[in-house]
CSV table of C-alpha atoms in Angstrom, one decimal:
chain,number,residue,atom,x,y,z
A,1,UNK,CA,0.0,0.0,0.0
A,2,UNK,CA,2.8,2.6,0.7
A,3,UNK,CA,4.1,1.5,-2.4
A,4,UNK,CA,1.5,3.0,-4.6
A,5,UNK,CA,0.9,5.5,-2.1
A,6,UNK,CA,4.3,6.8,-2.7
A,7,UNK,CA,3.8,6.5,-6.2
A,8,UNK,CA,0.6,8.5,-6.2
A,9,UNK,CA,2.0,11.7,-4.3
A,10,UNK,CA,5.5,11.4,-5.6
A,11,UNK,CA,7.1,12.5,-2.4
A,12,UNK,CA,8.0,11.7,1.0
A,13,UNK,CA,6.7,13.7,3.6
A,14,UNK,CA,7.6,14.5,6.9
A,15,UNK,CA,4.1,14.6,8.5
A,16,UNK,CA,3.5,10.7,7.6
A,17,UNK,CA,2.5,9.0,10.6
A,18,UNK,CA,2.1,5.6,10.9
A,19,UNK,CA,-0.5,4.1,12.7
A,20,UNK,CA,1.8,1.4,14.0
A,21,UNK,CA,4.2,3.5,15.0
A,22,UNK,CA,1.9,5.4,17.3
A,23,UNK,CA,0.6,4.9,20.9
A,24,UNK,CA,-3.5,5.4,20.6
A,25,UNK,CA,-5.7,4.0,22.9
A,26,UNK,CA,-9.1,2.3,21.4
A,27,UNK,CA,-12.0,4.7,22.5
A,28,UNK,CA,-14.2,2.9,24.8
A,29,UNK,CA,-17.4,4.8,24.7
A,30,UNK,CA,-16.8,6.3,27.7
A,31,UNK,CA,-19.2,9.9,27.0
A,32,UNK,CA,-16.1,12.3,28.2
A,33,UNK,CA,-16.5,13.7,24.8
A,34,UNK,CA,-20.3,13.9,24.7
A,35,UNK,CA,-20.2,15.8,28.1
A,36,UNK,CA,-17.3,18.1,27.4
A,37,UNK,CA,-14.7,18.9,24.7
A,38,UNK,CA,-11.9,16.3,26.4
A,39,UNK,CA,-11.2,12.6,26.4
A,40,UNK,CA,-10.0,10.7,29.2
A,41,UNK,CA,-6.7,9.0,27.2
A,42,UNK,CA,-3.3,11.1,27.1
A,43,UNK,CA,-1.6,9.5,24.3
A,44,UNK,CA,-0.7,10.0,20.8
A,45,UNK,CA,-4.0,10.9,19.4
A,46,UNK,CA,-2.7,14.8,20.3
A,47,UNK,CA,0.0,14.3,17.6
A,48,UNK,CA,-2.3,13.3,15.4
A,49,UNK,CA,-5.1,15.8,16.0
A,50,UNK,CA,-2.0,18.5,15.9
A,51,UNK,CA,-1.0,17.2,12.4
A,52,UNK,CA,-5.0,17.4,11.3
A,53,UNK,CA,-5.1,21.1,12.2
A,54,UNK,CA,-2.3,22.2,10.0
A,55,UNK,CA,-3.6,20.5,6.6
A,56,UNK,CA,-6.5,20.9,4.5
A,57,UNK,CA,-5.9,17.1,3.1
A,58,UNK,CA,-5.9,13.4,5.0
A,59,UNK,CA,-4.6,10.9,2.6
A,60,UNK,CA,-5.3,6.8,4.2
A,61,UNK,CA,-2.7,4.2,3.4
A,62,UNK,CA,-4.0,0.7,4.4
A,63,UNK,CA,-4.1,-3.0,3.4
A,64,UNK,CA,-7.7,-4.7,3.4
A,65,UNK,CA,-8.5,-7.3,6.0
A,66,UNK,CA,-11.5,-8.9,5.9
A,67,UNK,CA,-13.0,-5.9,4.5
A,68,UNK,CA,-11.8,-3.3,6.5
A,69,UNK,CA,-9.0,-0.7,7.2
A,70,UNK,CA,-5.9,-2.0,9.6
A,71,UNK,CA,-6.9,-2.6,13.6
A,72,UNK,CA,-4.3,0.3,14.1
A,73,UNK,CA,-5.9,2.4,11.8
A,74,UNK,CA,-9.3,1.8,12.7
A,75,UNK,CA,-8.1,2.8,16.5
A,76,UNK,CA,-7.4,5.6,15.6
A,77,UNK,CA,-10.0,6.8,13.4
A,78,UNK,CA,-12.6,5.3,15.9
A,79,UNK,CA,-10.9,8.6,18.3
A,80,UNK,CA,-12.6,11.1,16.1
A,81,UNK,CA,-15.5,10.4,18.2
A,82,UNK,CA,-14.1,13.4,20.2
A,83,UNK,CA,-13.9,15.0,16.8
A,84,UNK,CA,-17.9,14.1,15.9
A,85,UNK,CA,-18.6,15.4,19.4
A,86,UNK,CA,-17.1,18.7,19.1
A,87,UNK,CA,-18.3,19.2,15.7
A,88,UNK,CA,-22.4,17.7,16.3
A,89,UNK,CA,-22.4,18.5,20.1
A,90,UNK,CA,-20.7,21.3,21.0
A,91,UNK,CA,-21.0,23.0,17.9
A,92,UNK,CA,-17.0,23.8,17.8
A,93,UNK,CA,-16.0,21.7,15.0
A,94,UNK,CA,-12.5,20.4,15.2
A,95,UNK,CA,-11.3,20.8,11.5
A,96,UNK,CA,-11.6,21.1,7.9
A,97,UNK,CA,-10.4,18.5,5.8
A,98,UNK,CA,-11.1,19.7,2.0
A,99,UNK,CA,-9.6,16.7,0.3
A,100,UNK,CA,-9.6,12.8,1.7
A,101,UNK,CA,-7.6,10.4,-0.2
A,102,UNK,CA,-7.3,6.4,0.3
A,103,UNK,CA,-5.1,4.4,-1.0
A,104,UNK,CA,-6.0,0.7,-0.1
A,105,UNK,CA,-4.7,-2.8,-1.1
A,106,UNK,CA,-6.2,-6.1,-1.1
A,107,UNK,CA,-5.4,-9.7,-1.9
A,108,UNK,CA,-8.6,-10.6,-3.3
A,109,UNK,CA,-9.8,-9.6,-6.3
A,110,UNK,CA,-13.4,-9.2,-5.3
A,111,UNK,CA,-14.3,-5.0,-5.1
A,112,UNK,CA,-16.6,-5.7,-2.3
A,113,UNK,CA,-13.4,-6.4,-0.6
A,114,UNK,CA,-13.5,-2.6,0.1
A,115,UNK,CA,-17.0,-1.4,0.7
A,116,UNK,CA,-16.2,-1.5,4.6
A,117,UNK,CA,-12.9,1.2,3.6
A,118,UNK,CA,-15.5,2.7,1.6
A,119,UNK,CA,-18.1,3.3,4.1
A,120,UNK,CA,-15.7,4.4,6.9
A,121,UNK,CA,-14.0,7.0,4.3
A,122,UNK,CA,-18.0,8.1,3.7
A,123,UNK,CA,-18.1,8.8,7.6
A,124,UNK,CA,-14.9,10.8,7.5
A,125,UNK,CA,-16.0,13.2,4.6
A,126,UNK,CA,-19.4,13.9,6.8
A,127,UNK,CA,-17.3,14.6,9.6
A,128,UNK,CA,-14.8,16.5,8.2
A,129,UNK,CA,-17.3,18.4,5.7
A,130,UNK,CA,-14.5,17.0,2.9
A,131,UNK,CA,-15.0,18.8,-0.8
A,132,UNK,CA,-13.0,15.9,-2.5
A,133,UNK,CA,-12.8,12.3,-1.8
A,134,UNK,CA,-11.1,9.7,-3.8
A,135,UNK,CA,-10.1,5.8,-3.5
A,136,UNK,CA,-7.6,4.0,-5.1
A,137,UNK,CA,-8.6,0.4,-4.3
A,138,UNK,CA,-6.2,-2.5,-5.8
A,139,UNK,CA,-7.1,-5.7,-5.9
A,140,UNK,CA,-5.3,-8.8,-6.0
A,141,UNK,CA,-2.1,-7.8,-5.2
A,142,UNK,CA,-0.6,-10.4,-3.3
A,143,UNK,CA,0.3,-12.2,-6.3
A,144,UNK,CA,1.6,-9.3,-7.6
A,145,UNK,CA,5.5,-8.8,-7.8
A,146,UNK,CA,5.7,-5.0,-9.3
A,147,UNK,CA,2.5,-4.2,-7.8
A,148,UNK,CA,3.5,0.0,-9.0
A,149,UNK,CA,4.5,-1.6,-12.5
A,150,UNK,CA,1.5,-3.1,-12.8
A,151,UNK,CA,-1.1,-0.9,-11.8
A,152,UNK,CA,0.6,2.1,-13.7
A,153,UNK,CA,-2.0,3.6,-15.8
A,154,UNK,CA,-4.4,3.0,-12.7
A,155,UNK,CA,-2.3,4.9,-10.8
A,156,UNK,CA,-1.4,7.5,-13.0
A,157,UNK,CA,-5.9,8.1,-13.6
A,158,UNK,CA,-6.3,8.5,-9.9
A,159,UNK,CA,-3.4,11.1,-9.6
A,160,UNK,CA,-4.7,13.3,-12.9
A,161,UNK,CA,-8.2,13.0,-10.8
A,162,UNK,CA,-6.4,14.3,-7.9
């Protein structure tokens, strides 16, 4: 998946972070959020909301499995309750994101492989009130050696739609 990402925006960046890398709690429903702008966890999740208020764009890097974004991932986009809450609740939304990106992987071929991605990346653009949203969604690519080689012309449509 970072493969293509990388091949897709043609540049590293220095505000990547990875979702394994960081230290994010799993929100337990715990209503700290619903009651007042807070949450209960000190961790990472600050970097992450610090890097979300200095861009206008979120681009998602993840493998499929079993029809879904990574665990990791999906801890830490399951934290923008606090997010929902201060934008629905309290009326103070958090953010703007103008532009959402994903770029996803899968082994299987099947496309319904990434309706769960799909619906997740729906709930993001709500939240974030997102102008653009795009997908990139390869298939198969387990079996793939040059997986960047292979989907070239793929890749190169989603970046001219970008």
């Amino acid at each position: 998946s970072m493969q293509v990402a990388r091949a897709v925006f043609n540049e590293d960046h220095d505000d990547i972070i990875h979702a394994y890398e960081v230290n994010v709690h799993p929100c337990d429903d715990c209503k700290i959020c619903h009651i007042k702008e807070a949450c209960k966890y000190k961790d990472d999740m600050q970097i992450i909301k610090s890097a979300l208020k200095k861009t206008d764009t979120l681009i998602l890097v993840s493998p499929i499995y079993f029809g879904a974004l990574t665990d990791q991932l999906m801890r830490i986009i399951n934290r923008f309750q606090q997010l929902f809450e201060a934008k629905f609740t309290h009326q103070k939304p958090f953010t703007t994101i103008k532009n959402i990106y994903l770029v996803a992987t899968a082994a299987s071929v099947d496309q319904k492989m990434f309706h769960g991605a799909s619906l997740t990346i729906d709930i993001l653009a709500s939240l974030f009130s997102a102008e653009q949203v795009e997908m990139l969604t390869l298939g198969g690519t387990d079996t793939i050696e040059d997986i960047v080689g292979h989907y070239q012309d793929t890749i190169t449509r989603f970046k001219n739609s970008i």
